[in-house]
Coordinates of C-alpha atoms in Angstrom, one line a residue:
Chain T
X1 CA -74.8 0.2 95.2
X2 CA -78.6 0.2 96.5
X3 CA -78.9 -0.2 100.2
X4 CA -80.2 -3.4 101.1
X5 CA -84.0 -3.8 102.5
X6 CA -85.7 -7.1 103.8
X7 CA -87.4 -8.8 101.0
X8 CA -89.1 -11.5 102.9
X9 CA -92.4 -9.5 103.7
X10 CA -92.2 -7.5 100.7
X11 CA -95.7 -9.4 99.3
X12 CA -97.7 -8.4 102.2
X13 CA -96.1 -5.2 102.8
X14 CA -97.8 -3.8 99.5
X15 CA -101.1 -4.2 101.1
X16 CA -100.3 -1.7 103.3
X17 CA -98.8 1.5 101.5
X18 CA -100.6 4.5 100.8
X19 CA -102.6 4.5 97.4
X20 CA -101.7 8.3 97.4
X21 CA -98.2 8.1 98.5
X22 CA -96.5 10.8 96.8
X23 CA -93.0 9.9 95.9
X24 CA -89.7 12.4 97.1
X25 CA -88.9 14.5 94.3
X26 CA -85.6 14.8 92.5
X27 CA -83.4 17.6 92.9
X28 CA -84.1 20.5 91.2
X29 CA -81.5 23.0 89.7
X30 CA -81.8 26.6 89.0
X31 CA -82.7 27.4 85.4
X32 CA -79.8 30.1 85.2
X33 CA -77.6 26.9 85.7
X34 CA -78.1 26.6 82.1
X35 CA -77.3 29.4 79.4
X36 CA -79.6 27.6 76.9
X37 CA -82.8 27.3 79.0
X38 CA -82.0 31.0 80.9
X39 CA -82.7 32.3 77.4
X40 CA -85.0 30.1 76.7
X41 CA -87.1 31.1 79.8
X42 CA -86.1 35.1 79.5
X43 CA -87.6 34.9 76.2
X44 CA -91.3 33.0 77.1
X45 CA -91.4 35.2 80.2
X46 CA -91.3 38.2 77.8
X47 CA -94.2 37.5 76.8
X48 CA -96.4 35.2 79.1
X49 CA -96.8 34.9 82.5
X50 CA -94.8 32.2 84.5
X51 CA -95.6 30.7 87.8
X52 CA -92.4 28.8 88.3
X53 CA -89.5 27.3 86.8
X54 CA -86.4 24.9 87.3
X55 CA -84.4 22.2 85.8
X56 CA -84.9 18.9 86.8
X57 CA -83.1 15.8 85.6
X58 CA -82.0 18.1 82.2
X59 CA -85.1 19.1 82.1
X60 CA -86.5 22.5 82.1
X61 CA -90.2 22.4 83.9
X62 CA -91.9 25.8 83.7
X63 CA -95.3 26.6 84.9
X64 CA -97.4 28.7 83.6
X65 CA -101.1 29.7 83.1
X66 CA -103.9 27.3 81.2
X67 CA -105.5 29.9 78.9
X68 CA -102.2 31.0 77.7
X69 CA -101.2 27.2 76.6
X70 CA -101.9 27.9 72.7
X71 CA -100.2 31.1 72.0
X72 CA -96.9 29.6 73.9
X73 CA -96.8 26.2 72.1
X74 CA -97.0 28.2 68.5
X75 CA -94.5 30.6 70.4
X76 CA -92.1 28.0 71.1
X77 CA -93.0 25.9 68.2
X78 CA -92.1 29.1 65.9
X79 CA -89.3 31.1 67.7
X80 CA -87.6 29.2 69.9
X81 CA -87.2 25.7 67.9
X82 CA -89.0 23.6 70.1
X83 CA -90.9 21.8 66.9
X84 CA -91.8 18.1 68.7
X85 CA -94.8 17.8 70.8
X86 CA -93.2 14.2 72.0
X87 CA -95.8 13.8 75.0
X88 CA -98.6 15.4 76.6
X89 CA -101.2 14.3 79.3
X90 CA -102.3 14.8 82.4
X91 CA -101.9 14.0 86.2
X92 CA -104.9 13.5 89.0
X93 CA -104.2 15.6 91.9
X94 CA -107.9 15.6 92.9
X95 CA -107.1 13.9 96.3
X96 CA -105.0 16.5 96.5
X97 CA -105.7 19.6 95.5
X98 CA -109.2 18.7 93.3
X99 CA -107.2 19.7 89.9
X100 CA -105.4 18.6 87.2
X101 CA -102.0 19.0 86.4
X102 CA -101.8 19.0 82.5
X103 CA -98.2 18.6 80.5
X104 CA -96.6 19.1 77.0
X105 CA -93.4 17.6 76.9
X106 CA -91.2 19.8 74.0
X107 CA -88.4 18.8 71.9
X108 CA -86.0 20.9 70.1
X109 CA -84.2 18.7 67.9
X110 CA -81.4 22.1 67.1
X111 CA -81.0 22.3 70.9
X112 CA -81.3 19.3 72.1
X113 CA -82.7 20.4 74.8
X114 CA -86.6 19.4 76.4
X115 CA -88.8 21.5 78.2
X116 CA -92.0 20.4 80.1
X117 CA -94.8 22.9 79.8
X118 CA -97.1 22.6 82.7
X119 CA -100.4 24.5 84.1
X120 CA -103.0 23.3 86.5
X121 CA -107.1 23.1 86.0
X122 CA -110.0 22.4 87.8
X123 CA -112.2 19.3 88.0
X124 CA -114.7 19.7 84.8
X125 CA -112.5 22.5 83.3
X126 CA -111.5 21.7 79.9
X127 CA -108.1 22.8 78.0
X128 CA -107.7 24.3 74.8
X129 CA -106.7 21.9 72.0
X130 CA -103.0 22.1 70.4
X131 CA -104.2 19.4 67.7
X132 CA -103.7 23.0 64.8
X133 CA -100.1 23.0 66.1
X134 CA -99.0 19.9 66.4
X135 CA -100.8 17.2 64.6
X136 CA -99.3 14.4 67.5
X137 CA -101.8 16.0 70.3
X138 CA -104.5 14.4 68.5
X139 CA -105.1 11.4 69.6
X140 CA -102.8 12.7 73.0
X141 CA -105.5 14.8 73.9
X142 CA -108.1 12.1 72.9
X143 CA -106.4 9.3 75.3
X144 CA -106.7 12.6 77.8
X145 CA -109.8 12.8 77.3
X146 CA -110.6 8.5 77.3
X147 CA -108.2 8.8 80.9
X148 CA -109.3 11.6 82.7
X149 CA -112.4 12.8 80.8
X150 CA -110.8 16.3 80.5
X151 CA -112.1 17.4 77.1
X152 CA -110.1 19.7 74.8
X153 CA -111.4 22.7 73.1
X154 CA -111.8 23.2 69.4
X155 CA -110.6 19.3 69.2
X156 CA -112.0 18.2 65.2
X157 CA -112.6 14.8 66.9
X158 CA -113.3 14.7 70.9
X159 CA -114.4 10.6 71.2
X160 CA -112.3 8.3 73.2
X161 CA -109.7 6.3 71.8
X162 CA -108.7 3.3 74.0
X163 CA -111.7 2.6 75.5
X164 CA -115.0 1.6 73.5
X165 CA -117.1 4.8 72.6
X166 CA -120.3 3.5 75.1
X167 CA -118.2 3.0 78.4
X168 CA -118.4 5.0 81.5
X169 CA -116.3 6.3 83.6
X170 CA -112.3 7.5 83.4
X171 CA -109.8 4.6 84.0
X172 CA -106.6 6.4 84.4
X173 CA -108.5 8.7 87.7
X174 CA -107.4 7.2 90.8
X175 CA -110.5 6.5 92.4
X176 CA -111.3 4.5 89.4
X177 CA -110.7 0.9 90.9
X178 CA -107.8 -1.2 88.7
X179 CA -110.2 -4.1 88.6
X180 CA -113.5 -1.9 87.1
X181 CA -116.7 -0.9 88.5
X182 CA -120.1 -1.9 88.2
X183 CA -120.5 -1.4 84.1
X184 CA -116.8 -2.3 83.8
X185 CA -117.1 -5.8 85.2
X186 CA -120.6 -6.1 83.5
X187 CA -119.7 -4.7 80.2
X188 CA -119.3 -7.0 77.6
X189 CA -121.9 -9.7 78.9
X190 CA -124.7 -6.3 79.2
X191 CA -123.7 -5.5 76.0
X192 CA -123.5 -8.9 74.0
X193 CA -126.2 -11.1 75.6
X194 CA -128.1 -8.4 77.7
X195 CA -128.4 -7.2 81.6
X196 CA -130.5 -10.5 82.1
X197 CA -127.8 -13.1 81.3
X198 CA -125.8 -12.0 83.8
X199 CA -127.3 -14.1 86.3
X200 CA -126.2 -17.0 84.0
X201 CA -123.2 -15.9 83.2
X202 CA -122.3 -14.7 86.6
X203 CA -119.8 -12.6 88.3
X204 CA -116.3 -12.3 87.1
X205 CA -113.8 -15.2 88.3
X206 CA -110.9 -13.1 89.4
X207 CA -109.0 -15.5 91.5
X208 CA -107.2 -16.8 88.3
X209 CA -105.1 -20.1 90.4
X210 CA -108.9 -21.1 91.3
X211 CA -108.9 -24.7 89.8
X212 CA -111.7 -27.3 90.5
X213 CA -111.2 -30.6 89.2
X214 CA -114.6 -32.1 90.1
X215 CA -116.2 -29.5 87.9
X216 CA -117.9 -30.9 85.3
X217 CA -120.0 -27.8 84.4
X218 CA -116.9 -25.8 82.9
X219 CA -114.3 -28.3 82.5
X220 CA -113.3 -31.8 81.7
X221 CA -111.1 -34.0 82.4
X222 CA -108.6 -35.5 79.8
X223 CA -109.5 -38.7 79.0
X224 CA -112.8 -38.8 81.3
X225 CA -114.5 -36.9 79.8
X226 CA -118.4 -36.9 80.7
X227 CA -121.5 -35.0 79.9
X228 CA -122.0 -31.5 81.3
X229 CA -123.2 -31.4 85.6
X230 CA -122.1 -35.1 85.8
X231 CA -120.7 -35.9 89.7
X232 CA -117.0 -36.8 89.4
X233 CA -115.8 -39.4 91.2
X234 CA -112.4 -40.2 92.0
X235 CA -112.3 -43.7 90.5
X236 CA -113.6 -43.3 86.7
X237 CA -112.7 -45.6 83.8
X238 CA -110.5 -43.9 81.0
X239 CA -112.3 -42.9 77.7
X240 CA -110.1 -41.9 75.8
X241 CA -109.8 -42.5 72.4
X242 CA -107.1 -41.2 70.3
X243 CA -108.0 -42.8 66.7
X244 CA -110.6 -43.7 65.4
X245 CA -108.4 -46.6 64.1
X246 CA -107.1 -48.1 67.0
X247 CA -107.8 -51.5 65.7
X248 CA -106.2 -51.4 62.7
X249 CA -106.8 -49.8 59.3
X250 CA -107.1 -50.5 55.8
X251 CA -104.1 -51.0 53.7
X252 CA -102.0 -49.3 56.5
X253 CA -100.1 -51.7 59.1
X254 CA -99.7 -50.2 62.6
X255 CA -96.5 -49.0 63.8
X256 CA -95.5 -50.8 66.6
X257 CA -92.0 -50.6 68.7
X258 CA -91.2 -54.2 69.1
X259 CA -91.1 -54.9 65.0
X260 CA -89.5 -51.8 64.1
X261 CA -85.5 -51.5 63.8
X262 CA -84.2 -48.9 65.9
X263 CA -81.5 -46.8 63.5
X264 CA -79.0 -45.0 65.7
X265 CA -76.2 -44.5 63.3
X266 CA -76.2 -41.3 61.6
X267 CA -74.0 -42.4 58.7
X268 CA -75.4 -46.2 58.2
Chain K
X1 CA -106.3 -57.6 29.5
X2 CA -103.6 -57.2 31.9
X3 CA -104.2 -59.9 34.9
X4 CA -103.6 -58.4 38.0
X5 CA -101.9 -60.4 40.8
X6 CA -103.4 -59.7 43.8
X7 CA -104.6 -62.0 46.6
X8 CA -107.9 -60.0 47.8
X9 CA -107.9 -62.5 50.6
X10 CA -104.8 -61.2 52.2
X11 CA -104.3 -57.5 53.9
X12 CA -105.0 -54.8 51.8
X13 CA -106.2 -56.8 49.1
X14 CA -109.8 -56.4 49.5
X15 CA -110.6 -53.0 48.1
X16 CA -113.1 -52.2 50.6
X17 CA -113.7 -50.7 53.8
X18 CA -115.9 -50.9 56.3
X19 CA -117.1 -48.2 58.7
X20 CA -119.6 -46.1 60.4
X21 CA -121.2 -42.8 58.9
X22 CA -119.7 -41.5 62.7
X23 CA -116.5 -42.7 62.1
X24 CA -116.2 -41.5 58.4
X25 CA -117.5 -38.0 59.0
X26 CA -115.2 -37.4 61.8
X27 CA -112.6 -38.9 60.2
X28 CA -112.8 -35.5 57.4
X29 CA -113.9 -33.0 60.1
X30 CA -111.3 -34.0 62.9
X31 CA -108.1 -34.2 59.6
X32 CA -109.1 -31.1 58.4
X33 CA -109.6 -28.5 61.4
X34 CA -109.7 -25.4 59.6
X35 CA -108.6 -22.5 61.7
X36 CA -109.9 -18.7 62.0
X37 CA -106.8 -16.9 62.0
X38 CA -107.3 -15.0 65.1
X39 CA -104.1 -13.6 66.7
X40 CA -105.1 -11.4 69.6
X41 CA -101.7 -10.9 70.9
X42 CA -98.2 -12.4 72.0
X43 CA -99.9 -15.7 71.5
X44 CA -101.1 -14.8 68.0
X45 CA -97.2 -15.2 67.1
X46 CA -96.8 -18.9 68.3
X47 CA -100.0 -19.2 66.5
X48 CA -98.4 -18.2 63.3
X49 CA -94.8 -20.0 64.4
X50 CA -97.3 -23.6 64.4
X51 CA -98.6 -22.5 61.2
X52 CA -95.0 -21.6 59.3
X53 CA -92.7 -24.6 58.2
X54 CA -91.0 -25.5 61.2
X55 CA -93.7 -26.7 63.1
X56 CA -96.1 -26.8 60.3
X57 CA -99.5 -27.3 60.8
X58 CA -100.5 -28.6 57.8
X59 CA -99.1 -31.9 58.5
X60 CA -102.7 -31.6 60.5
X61 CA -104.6 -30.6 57.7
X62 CA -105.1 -27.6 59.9
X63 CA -104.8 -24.6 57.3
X64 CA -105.6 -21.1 58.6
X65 CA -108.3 -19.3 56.8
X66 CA -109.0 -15.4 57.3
X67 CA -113.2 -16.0 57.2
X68 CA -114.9 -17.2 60.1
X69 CA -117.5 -18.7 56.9
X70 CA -114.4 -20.7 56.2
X71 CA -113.3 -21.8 59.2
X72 CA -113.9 -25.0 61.9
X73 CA -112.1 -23.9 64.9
X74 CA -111.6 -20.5 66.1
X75 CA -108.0 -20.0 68.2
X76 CA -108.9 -17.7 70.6
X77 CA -105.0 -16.8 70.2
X78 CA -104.6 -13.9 73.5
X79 CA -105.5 -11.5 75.7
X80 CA -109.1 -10.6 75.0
X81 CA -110.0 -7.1 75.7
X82 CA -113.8 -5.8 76.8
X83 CA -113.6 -3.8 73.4
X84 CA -113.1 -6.2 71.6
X85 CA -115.6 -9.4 72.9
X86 CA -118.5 -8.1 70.8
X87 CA -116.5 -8.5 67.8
X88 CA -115.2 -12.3 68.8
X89 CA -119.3 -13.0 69.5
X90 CA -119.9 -12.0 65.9
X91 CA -117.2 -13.7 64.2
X92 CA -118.1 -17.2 66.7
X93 CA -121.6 -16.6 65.3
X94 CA -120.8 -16.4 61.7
X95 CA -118.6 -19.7 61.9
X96 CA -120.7 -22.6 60.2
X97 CA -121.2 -25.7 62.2
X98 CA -119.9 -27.6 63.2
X99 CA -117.3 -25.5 64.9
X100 CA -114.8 -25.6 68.2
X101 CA -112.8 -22.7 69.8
X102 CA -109.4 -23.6 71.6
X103 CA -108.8 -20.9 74.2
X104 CA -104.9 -20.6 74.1
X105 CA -102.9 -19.0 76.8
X106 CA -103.7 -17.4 79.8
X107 CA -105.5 -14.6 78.7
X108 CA -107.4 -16.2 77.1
X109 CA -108.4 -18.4 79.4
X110 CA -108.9 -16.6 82.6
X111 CA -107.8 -12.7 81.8
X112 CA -104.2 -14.3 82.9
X113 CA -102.0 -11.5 84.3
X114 CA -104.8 -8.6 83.3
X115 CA -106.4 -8.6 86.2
X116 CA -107.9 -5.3 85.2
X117 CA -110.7 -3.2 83.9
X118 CA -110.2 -3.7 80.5
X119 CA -109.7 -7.2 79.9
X120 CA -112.3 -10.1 79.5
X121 CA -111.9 -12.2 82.6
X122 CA -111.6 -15.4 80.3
X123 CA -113.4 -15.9 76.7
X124 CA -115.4 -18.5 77.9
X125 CA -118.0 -15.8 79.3
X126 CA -118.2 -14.7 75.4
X127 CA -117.8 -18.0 73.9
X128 CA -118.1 -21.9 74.8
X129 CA -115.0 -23.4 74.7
X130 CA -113.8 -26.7 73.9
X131 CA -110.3 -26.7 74.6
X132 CA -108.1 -24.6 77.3
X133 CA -104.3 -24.2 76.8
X134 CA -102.1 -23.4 79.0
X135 CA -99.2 -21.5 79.3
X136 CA -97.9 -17.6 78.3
X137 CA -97.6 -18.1 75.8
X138 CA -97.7 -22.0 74.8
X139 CA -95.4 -23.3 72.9
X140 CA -96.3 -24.1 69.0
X141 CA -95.8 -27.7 70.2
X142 CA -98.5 -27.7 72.7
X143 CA -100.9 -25.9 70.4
X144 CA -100.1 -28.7 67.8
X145 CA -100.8 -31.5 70.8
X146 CA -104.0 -29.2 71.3
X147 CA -105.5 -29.6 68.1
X148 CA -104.5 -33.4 68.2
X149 CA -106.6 -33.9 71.5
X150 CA -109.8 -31.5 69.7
X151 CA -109.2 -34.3 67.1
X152 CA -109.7 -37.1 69.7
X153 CA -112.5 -35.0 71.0
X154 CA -114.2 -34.5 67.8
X155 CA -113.7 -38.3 66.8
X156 CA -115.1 -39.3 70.1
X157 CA -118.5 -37.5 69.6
X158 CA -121.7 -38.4 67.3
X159 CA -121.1 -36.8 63.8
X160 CA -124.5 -35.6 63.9
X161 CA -124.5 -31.9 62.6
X162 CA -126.3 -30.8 66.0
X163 CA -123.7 -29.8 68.3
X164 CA -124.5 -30.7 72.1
X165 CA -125.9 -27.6 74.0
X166 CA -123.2 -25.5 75.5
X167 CA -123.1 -22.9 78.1
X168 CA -124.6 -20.0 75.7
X169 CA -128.0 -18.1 75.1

């Protein structure tokens, strides 16, 4: 069972944890633990260089160096029946270490085994595409690209693909702020009306309980309704009017409870 | 010549009715809401669940049509992203009039639970709105009682073809 922790502060306690707080990392296992990945490993080290390696929840993670990325995907792809490219993307360590940690997730169906290529970059260094080996780091390396604006070499179609081709800035970064920045929370009223209907528009409402009842501006009431930037006042007359019919219609009698039989036996 | 026996002094007998021109135009335009069919998300589905024969909106005369040319009311059916307002401008602005957007579900009413970059902090900075629904997602019932209270709306206003100025450029 999972220890128990307080609960009753855990709303305000969020407020208070570190952004960056890097989370305790699973065990990690030797790679000879495994016969599979030890050969695996003994043959990519052959012929590449490789930083580090382990096995981590089944896993094996191996490390290795950017500009060799190609050659060991078509390596692996090729020789040692890794043919899936399932994921790839990358991780912002800039608060860190100002790099990026870029990964290819590999699946060998004949194995079943998965192996997590990774290598580091700097800030503004761009990787070199896999899109020629496996056609699934597309539109991977295009989201990389949308997220972290890390461009990939001979890519046939570098553009972003989540986000709309004229916006700025990264979203996945983490100094990008989860609500947007200036052109963010701008965007679609610069874009659609202009820069100057912002002040008519104004800013974005993002308490989203906010509820003002005497607001005739933006809302009315059910029933009392009244024309736009009229003061509301607590006691109004109901207006509603729910036909146009209400007194009656031609050639159609109203229903009405009192003259009407009530059936309430199923099998009458 | 066949001598028909009906008292035109008693109801229903008189085959006439009178009425206003208000009353008459409304009375088509509010039993006959033609919807965009605009499903943006998870809503889009309880859209189409009012639309299909258990909830059926036809009883409404409401019949979804894939033009905005064809179309009254625009169902602003979930969550609408920054991408994608310029394109919900366009189709609003090729609607004929009159026309009336219902803004269903949280998203669409105020960004709901995307409090984020990405999403449009409610259509209603796009779009004027007539109607806001709550709920995520509402129920096909409450979409129905919806478009019943745009009906009272619509029957409640002039049936002059100038609609009155909303909050747009």
């Amino acid at each position: 069972m999972r220890a128990y922790t307080p609960k009753d502060d855990v709303q305000a306690k969020a407020y208070y944890t570190d952004r960056f707080y890097v989370a305790p990392q699973v065990p990690k296992q030797d790679v000879e633990s495994d016969a599979v990945f030890a050969a695996d490993l003994a043959a990519i080290k052959a012929r590449f260089e490789v930083k580090d390696a382990f096995i981590q929840v089944t896993n094996m993670v191996v490390y290795v160096n950017a500009n060799d990325i190609y050659n060991l995907l078509e390596f692996m792809r090729d020789e040692l029946e890794y043919t899936q490219l399932t994921e790839m993307s990358a991780i912002d360590w800039l608060a860190k270490d100002d790099t990026f940690e870029i990964f290819y997730q590999m699946l060998s169906m004949n194995k079943r085994k998965r192996i997590r290529i990774k290598y580091s970059i700097n800030k503004g260094q761009a990787v070199d595409s896999v899109e020629k080996l496996f056609r699934s780091a597309d539109w991977s390396e295009r989201e990389m690209f949308d997220m972290f604006g890390i461009e990939a070499n001979n890519h046939p179609f570098m553009k972003r693909i989540l986000m709309p081709y004229d916006w700025q800035g990264h979203p996945l970064l983490k100094t990008y702020p989860l609500q947007g920045d200036e052109f963010a929370a701008w965007y679609e009223v610069d874009k659609i009306f202009g820069k100057e209907a912002r002040d008519v528009i104004g800013p974005e409402i993002r308490d989203t309980a906010r509820v003002d009842r005497y607001d005739s501006e933006r809302f009315a009431r059910l029933g009392y309704e009244v024309p736009k930037g009229t003061k509301i006042t607590d006691d109004m007359e109901k207006t509603t009017q729910s036909y146009q019919e209400e007194g009656g219609v031609f050639l159609i009698k109203k229903f009405d409870k009192e003259t009407s039989v009530v059936i309430d036996d199923p099998q009458r | 010549m066949a001598q028909h026996k009906v008292n035109y002094t008693q109801d229903g007998g008189l085959p006439v009715a009178l009425t206003s021109i208000d009353k008459i135009v409304n009375w088509g335009r509010s039993n006959s809401l033609w919807a965009l069919t605009y499903g943006l998300a998870c809503c889009g589905i309880e859209m189409m669940a009012s639309g299909a024969s258990r909830f059926d909106f036809d009883r409404y005369g409401t019949i979804f049509r894939a033009s905005p040319r064809q179309a009254d009311v625009m169902i602003v059916a979930g969550t609408l992203t920054k991408k994608h307002a310029e394109f919900i401008k366009r189709l609003y602005d090729q609607m004929t009039e009159p026309r009336w957007v219902i803004s269903m579900g949280s998203c669409a009413n105020t960004g709901g639970m995307f409090n984020t970059y990405a999403t449009v902090q409610g259509c209603d900075r796009i779009i004027p709105v007539d109607l806001y629904l709550p709920g995520c997602a509402p129920r096909p019932e409450t979409l129905q009682y919806g478009v019943m209270l745009l009906q009272q709306k619509i029957r409640a206003n002039k049936a002059g073809n100038a609609q009155k100025a909303k909050r747009l450029m």
